[in-house]
Short mmCIF file of C-alpha atoms in Angstrom, two decimals:
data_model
loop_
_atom_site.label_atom_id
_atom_site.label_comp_id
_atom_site.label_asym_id
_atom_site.label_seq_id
_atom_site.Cartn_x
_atom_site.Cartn_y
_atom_site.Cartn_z
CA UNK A 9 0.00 0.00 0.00
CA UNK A 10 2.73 2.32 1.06
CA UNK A 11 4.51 1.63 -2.51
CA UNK A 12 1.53 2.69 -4.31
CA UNK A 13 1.20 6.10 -2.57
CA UNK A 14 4.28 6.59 -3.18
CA UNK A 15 4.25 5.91 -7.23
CA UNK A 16 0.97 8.16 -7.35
CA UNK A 17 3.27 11.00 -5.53
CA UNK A 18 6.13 11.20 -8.13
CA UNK A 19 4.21 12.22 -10.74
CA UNK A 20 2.74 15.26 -8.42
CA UNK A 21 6.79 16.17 -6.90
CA UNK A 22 7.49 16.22 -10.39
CA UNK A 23 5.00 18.95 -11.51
CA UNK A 24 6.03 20.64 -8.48
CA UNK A 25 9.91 20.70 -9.13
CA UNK A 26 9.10 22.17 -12.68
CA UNK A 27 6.89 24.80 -11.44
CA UNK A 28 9.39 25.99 -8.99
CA UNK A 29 12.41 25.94 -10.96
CA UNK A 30 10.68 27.73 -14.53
CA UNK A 31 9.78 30.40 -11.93
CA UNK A 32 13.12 31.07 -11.34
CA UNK A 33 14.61 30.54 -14.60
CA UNK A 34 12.29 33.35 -16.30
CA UNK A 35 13.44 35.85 -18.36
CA UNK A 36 12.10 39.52 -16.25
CA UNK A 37 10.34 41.32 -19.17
CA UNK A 38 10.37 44.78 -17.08
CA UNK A 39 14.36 44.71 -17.74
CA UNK A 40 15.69 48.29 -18.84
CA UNK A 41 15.47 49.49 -22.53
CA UNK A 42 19.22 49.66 -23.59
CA UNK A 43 18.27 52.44 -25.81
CA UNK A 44 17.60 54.82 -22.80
CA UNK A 45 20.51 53.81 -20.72
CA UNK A 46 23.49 55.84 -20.65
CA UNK A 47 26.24 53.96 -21.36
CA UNK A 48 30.10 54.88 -21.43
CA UNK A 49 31.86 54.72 -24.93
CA UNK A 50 35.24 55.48 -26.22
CA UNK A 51 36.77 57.54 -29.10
CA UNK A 52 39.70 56.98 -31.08
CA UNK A 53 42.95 58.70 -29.53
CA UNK A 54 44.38 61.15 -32.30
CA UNK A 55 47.75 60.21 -30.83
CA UNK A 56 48.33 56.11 -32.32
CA UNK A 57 48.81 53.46 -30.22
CA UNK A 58 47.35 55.70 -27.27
CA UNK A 59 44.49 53.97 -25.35
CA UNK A 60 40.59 55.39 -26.48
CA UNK A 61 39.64 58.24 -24.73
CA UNK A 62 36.61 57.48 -22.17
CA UNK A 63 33.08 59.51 -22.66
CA UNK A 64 30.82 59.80 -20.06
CA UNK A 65 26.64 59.30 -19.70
CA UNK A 66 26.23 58.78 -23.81
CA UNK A 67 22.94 58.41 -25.05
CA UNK A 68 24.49 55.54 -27.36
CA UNK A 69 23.37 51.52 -27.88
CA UNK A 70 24.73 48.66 -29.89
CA UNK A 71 21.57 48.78 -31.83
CA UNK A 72 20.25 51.90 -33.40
CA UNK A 73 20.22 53.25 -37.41
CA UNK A 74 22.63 56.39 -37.12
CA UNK A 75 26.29 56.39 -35.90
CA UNK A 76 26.82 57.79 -32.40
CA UNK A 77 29.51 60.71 -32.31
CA UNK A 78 30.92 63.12 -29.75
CA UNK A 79 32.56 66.11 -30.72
CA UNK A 80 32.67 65.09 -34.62
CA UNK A 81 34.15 62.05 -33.16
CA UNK A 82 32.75 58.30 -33.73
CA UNK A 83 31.95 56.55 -30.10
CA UNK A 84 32.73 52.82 -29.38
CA UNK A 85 32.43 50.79 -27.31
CA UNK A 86 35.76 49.35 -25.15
CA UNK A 87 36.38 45.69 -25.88
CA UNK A 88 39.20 43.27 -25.23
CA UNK A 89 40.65 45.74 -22.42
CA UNK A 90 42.91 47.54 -24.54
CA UNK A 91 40.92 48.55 -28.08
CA UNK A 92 37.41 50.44 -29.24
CA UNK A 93 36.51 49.01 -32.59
CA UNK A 94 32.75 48.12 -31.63
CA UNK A 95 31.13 51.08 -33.47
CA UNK A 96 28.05 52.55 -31.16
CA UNK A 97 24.73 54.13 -32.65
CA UNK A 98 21.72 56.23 -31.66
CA UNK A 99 18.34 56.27 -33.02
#
């Protein structure tokens, strides 16, 4: 009797299990818009083989249909710790 309560049971802890873990693996839809965060971004050096120079609070993306500049520069973004070759863009 004992064995057959607990067959019927696995079934149920297995629902259970999958409920509880899919709530946890969710994606959060409410997650910021990276088009409205400000990010940081680079531009070129005019001195070569200098490191980029840092901008500050740019209202630049990876994603976006124009090319983002600063000060007729073009802004990337910093990859690889020591090179900016990731073109950023603004819609």
């Amino acid at each position: 009797m004992k064995i057959q309560k607990i067959k019927a049971l696995i079934p149920v802890l297995a629902i259970a299990f999958a409920m509880t873990t899919s709530a946890f693996t969710a994606s959060d839809k409410v997650s910021a818009d990276s088009d409205a965060v400000m990010i940081t971004g680079y531009t070129a050096n005019d001195i070569p083989g200098q490191p980029c120079e840092k901008r500050q609070n740019l209202n630049c993306s990876v994603t976006g249909s124009e090319i983002c500049t600063v000060e007729g520069k073009q802004v990337y973004q910093f990859l690889n710790g020591t090179s900016c070759f990731s073109p950023l863009k603004r819609n």
